[in-house]
mmCIF file of C-alpha atoms in Angstrom:
data_model
loop_
_atom_site.group_PDB
_atom_site.id
_atom_site.type_symbol
_atom_site.label_atom_id
_atom_site.label_comp_id
_atom_site.label_asym_id
_atom_site.label_seq_id
_atom_site.Cartn_x
_atom_site.Cartn_y
_atom_site.Cartn_z
ATOM 1 C CA UNK A 1 -48.703 -9.687 -30.164
ATOM 2 C CA UNK A 2 -45.683 -11.046 -28.384
ATOM 3 C CA UNK A 3 -42.781 -9.364 -29.941
ATOM 4 C CA UNK A 4 -39.087 -9.830 -28.757
ATOM 5 C CA UNK A 5 -37.574 -6.542 -28.888
ATOM 6 C CA UNK A 6 -34.850 -4.487 -27.042
ATOM 7 C CA UNK A 7 -32.168 -2.037 -27.250
ATOM 8 C CA UNK A 8 -29.520 -2.802 -30.209
ATOM 9 C CA UNK A 9 -26.288 -4.105 -28.944
ATOM 10 C CA UNK A 10 -24.357 -4.824 -32.362
ATOM 11 C CA UNK A 11 -24.604 -2.720 -35.422
ATOM 12 C CA UNK A 12 -24.361 -4.744 -38.476
ATOM 13 C CA UNK A 13 -22.729 -3.312 -41.436
ATOM 14 C CA UNK A 14 -23.288 -5.219 -44.744
ATOM 15 C CA UNK A 15 -23.555 -4.667 -48.559
ATOM 16 C CA UNK A 16 -27.035 -4.666 -50.164
ATOM 17 C CA UNK A 17 -25.822 -6.857 -52.810
ATOM 18 C CA UNK A 18 -24.754 -9.684 -50.626
ATOM 19 C CA UNK A 19 -26.848 -12.896 -50.028
ATOM 20 C CA UNK A 20 -29.217 -12.397 -47.210
ATOM 21 C CA UNK A 21 -28.483 -16.049 -46.062
ATOM 22 C CA UNK A 22 -24.753 -15.079 -45.895
ATOM 23 C CA UNK A 23 -25.673 -12.052 -43.534
ATOM 24 C CA UNK A 24 -27.831 -14.145 -41.294
ATOM 25 C CA UNK A 25 -25.257 -16.949 -41.197
ATOM 26 C CA UNK A 26 -22.418 -14.355 -40.160
ATOM 27 C CA UNK A 27 -24.605 -12.931 -37.573
ATOM 28 C CA UNK A 28 -25.681 -16.148 -36.026
ATOM 29 C CA UNK A 29 -21.866 -17.272 -35.953
ATOM 30 C CA UNK A 30 -20.774 -14.386 -33.967
ATOM 31 C CA UNK A 31 -23.675 -13.271 -31.860
ATOM 32 C CA UNK A 32 -25.308 -14.930 -28.789
ATOM 33 C CA UNK A 33 -29.050 -15.794 -29.429
ATOM 34 C CA UNK A 34 -30.196 -13.125 -26.971
ATOM 35 C CA UNK A 35 -28.171 -10.345 -28.808
ATOM 36 C CA UNK A 36 -30.198 -7.519 -30.118
ATOM 37 C CA UNK A 37 -28.628 -6.346 -33.544
ATOM 38 C CA UNK A 38 -29.463 -3.099 -35.665
ATOM 39 C CA UNK A 39 -29.597 -3.989 -39.389
ATOM 40 C CA UNK A 40 -30.409 -1.061 -41.830
ATOM 41 C CA UNK A 41 -32.822 -2.913 -43.934
ATOM 42 C CA UNK A 42 -34.904 -3.399 -41.018
ATOM 43 C CA UNK A 43 -34.553 -0.424 -39.190
ATOM 44 C CA UNK A 44 -35.038 2.570 -41.722
ATOM 45 C CA UNK A 45 -37.325 2.920 -44.784
ATOM 46 C CA UNK A 46 -34.570 4.176 -47.086
ATOM 47 C CA UNK A 47 -35.307 5.954 -50.365
ATOM 48 C CA UNK A 48 -38.995 4.970 -50.315
ATOM 49 C CA UNK A 49 -41.253 7.271 -52.071
ATOM 50 C CA UNK A 50 -45.209 7.625 -51.833
ATOM 51 C CA UNK A 51 -47.426 7.751 -54.935
ATOM 52 C CA UNK A 52 -46.581 11.548 -55.264
ATOM 53 C CA UNK A 53 -42.761 10.737 -55.307
ATOM 54 C CA UNK A 54 -42.426 12.381 -51.982
ATOM 55 C CA UNK A 55 -39.829 10.944 -49.649
ATOM 56 C CA UNK A 56 -41.214 8.431 -46.915
ATOM 57 C CA UNK A 57 -38.243 8.679 -44.901
ATOM 58 C CA UNK A 58 -36.526 11.504 -42.766
ATOM 59 C CA UNK A 59 -32.917 12.395 -43.650
ATOM 60 C CA UNK A 60 -32.019 12.128 -40.014
ATOM 61 C CA UNK A 61 -32.934 8.549 -40.156
ATOM 62 C CA UNK A 62 -29.751 7.933 -42.338
ATOM 63 C CA UNK A 63 -27.212 9.190 -39.692
ATOM 64 C CA UNK A 64 -26.042 5.624 -38.947
ATOM 65 C CA UNK A 65 -22.986 7.303 -37.285
ATOM 66 C CA UNK A 66 -25.490 8.098 -34.253
ATOM 67 C CA UNK A 67 -26.459 4.717 -34.111
ATOM 68 C CA UNK A 68 -22.790 3.161 -34.140
ATOM 69 C CA UNK A 69 -21.990 5.299 -31.294
ATOM 70 C CA UNK A 70 -24.657 3.906 -29.021
ATOM 71 C CA UNK A 71 -23.909 0.005 -29.575
ATOM 72 C CA UNK A 72 -21.403 -2.037 -27.842
ATOM 73 C CA UNK A 73 -19.859 -3.431 -31.040
ATOM 74 C CA UNK A 74 -20.113 -3.438 -34.950
ATOM 75 C CA UNK A 75 -19.988 -6.519 -37.046
ATOM 76 C CA UNK A 76 -18.904 -5.957 -40.424
ATOM 77 C CA UNK A 77 -20.132 -8.897 -42.877
ATOM 78 C CA UNK A 78 -17.953 -9.215 -45.765
ATOM 79 C CA UNK A 79 -19.194 -11.644 -48.476
ATOM 80 C CA UNK A 80 -15.952 -12.743 -49.886
ATOM 81 C CA UNK A 81 -14.745 -16.010 -51.318
ATOM 82 C CA UNK A 82 -11.254 -17.402 -51.356
ATOM 83 C CA UNK A 83 -10.880 -16.376 -55.195
ATOM 84 C CA UNK A 84 -10.314 -12.712 -54.016
ATOM 85 C CA UNK A 85 -7.126 -13.868 -52.019
ATOM 86 C CA UNK A 86 -5.733 -15.462 -55.164
ATOM 87 C CA UNK A 87 -5.927 -12.245 -57.321
ATOM 88 C CA UNK A 88 -2.612 -10.677 -57.572
ATOM 89 C CA UNK A 89 -2.487 -7.499 -55.430
ATOM 90 C CA UNK A 90 -1.003 -5.525 -58.555
ATOM 91 C CA UNK A 91 -4.118 -6.336 -60.468
ATOM 92 C CA UNK A 92 -6.584 -5.350 -57.507
ATOM 93 C CA UNK A 93 -4.593 -2.090 -57.144
ATOM 94 C CA UNK A 94 -4.858 -1.268 -60.829
ATOM 95 C CA UNK A 95 -8.440 -2.216 -60.630
ATOM 96 C CA UNK A 96 -8.211 -4.690 -63.261
ATOM 97 C CA UNK A 97 -8.307 -8.483 -62.551
ATOM 98 C CA UNK A 98 -11.014 -9.671 -60.509
ATOM 99 C CA UNK A 99 -12.741 -6.175 -59.908
ATOM 100 C CA UNK A 100 -16.207 -7.955 -60.682
ATOM 101 C CA UNK A 101 -15.566 -10.028 -57.500
ATOM 102 C CA UNK A 102 -15.008 -7.167 -55.376
ATOM 103 C CA UNK A 103 -16.563 -4.269 -56.372
ATOM 104 C CA UNK A 104 -19.720 -4.823 -54.435
ATOM 105 C CA UNK A 105 -17.823 -5.749 -51.113
ATOM 106 C CA UNK A 106 -17.442 -3.414 -48.014
ATOM 107 C CA UNK A 107 -14.230 -1.805 -48.652
ATOM 108 C CA UNK A 108 -15.694 -0.436 -51.996
ATOM 109 C CA UNK A 109 -19.142 0.675 -50.615
ATOM 110 C CA UNK A 110 -19.240 4.045 -49.260
ATOM 111 C CA UNK A 111 -21.791 3.290 -46.417
ATOM 112 C CA UNK A 112 -19.598 0.416 -44.990
ATOM 113 C CA UNK A 113 -16.489 2.544 -44.996
ATOM 114 C CA UNK A 114 -18.393 5.454 -43.354
ATOM 115 C CA UNK A 115 -19.610 2.975 -40.646
ATOM 116 C CA UNK A 116 -16.103 1.553 -40.270
ATOM 117 C CA UNK A 117 -14.650 5.334 -40.030
ATOM 118 C CA UNK A 118 -17.378 6.115 -37.312
ATOM 119 C CA UNK A 119 -16.823 3.005 -35.269
ATOM 120 C CA UNK A 120 -13.016 3.524 -35.066
ATOM 121 C CA UNK A 121 -13.644 7.393 -34.060
ATOM 122 C CA UNK A 122 -15.793 6.253 -31.455
ATOM 123 C CA UNK A 123 -13.578 3.493 -30.167
ATOM 124 C CA UNK A 124 -16.577 0.835 -30.924
ATOM 125 C CA UNK A 125 -15.029 -2.430 -31.394
ATOM 126 C CA UNK A 126 -15.161 -3.943 -34.857
ATOM 127 C CA UNK A 127 -15.574 -7.770 -35.544
ATOM 128 C CA UNK A 128 -15.221 -8.946 -39.099
ATOM 129 C CA UNK A 129 -16.792 -11.819 -40.592
ATOM 130 C CA UNK A 130 -15.339 -12.402 -43.975
ATOM 131 C CA UNK A 131 -16.665 -15.217 -46.047
ATOM 132 C CA UNK A 132 -19.995 -17.075 -47.053
ATOM 133 C CA UNK A 133 -22.550 -19.225 -45.593
ATOM 134 C CA UNK A 134 -21.122 -22.798 -45.988
ATOM 135 C CA UNK A 135 -22.520 -24.625 -48.938
ATOM 136 C CA UNK A 136 -24.634 -27.605 -47.821
ATOM 137 C CA UNK A 137 -25.704 -30.686 -50.073
ATOM 138 C CA UNK A 138 -28.895 -30.894 -48.113
ATOM 139 C CA UNK A 139 -30.888 -27.851 -46.995
ATOM 140 C CA UNK A 140 -33.146 -28.444 -44.059
ATOM 141 C CA UNK A 141 -35.817 -25.773 -43.488
ATOM 142 C CA UNK A 142 -35.399 -23.384 -40.533
ATOM 143 C CA UNK A 143 -31.800 -24.595 -40.231
ATOM 144 C CA UNK A 144 -28.923 -21.620 -40.802
ATOM 145 C CA UNK A 145 -25.984 -22.790 -42.618
ATOM 146 C CA UNK A 146 -22.858 -22.285 -40.722
ATOM 147 C CA UNK A 147 -20.596 -19.389 -41.720
ATOM 148 C CA UNK A 148 -17.270 -20.255 -43.501
ATOM 149 C CA UNK A 149 -14.352 -17.839 -43.188
ATOM 150 C CA UNK A 150 -12.455 -16.885 -46.121
ATOM 151 C CA UNK A 151 -8.695 -16.756 -46.399
ATOM 152 C CA UNK A 152 -6.816 -13.929 -44.495
ATOM 153 C CA UNK A 153 -5.443 -12.727 -47.837
ATOM 154 C CA UNK A 154 -8.936 -11.996 -49.038
ATOM 155 C CA UNK A 155 -9.490 -9.137 -46.507
ATOM 156 C CA UNK A 156 -5.953 -8.002 -46.769
ATOM 157 C CA UNK A 157 -6.381 -7.602 -50.491
ATOM 158 C CA UNK A 158 -9.818 -5.847 -50.217
ATOM 159 C CA UNK A 159 -8.505 -3.412 -47.710
ATOM 160 C CA UNK A 160 -6.020 -1.985 -50.509
ATOM 161 C CA UNK A 161 -9.031 -1.026 -52.479
ATOM 162 C CA UNK A 162 -10.315 1.598 -49.853
ATOM 163 C CA UNK A 163 -10.655 4.871 -51.627
ATOM 164 C CA UNK A 164 -13.773 6.756 -50.730
ATOM 165 C CA UNK A 165 -13.566 8.996 -53.737
ATOM 166 C CA UNK A 166 -13.954 5.935 -55.799
ATOM 167 C CA UNK A 167 -16.812 4.216 -53.565
ATOM 168 C CA UNK A 168 -19.922 3.354 -54.726
ATOM 169 C CA UNK A 169 -23.516 3.391 -53.134
ATOM 170 C CA UNK A 170 -26.798 2.133 -54.675
ATOM 171 C CA UNK A 171 -27.987 5.797 -54.526
ATOM 172 C CA UNK A 172 -25.388 8.323 -55.529
ATOM 173 C CA UNK A 173 -27.294 11.073 -53.219
ATOM 174 C CA UNK A 174 -26.114 8.828 -50.451
ATOM 175 C CA UNK A 175 -22.536 8.875 -51.755
ATOM 176 C CA UNK A 176 -22.503 12.682 -52.125
ATOM 177 C CA UNK A 177 -24.062 13.292 -48.635
ATOM 178 C CA UNK A 178 -21.732 10.904 -46.874
ATOM 179 C CA UNK A 179 -18.478 12.266 -48.573
ATOM 180 C CA UNK A 180 -19.764 15.833 -47.637
ATOM 181 C CA UNK A 181 -20.285 14.703 -43.987
ATOM 182 C CA UNK A 182 -16.744 13.302 -43.909
ATOM 183 C CA UNK A 183 -15.465 16.427 -45.411
ATOM 184 C CA UNK A 184 -17.046 18.610 -42.758
ATOM 185 C CA UNK A 185 -15.874 16.393 -39.705
ATOM 186 C CA UNK A 186 -12.497 15.336 -41.135
ATOM 187 C CA UNK A 187 -11.058 14.512 -44.569
ATOM 188 C CA UNK A 188 -11.354 11.683 -47.327
ATOM 189 C CA UNK A 189 -7.506 10.912 -46.608
ATOM 190 C CA UNK A 190 -8.137 10.612 -43.059
ATOM 191 C CA UNK A 191 -11.049 8.478 -43.612
ATOM 192 C CA UNK A 192 -9.169 6.356 -46.154
ATOM 193 C CA UNK A 193 -6.262 5.774 -43.540
ATOM 194 C CA UNK A 194 -8.595 4.904 -40.691
ATOM 195 C CA UNK A 195 -10.600 2.318 -42.848
ATOM 196 C CA UNK A 196 -7.627 0.827 -44.014
#
């Protein structure tokens, strides 16, 4: 079978709760066609278990920090809408109004913050795509919708929320492991400051 494969050049950081079409649109918007990207959902069989309940993945596969150090750049995809930019910053900081809009976005996800932290530590350039795939009145099969950037305030508001102690992960065991790894290498406070 003729498979187009190569060494990953760009690490893609994203949240699992985002729309896959938004992720694809953001990647296509930034990366030339010949670019090889690393996306966790295709590279690692995370948290899969066999019929006996035994893990089908190796813990070392979850060391995304080792992948980040080998790529040329990281693309952080934030599926955020302009509504986030209109939420008063005081409400966001108190985690009141609008938290439902932002709680699944990268600044509140432990994996994304950990990936950003490692990219900064390793001096890996980070490109941020904050927005969504453009809404279209008609959908053509095989055509990727263009990516539409959100307002700058949306990202600035989100960055105020970075707090690894309060961050989330789909699986709490990931959160615990990542926080422990950060504590071994640095501190939570330093990580928060670097990601912000």
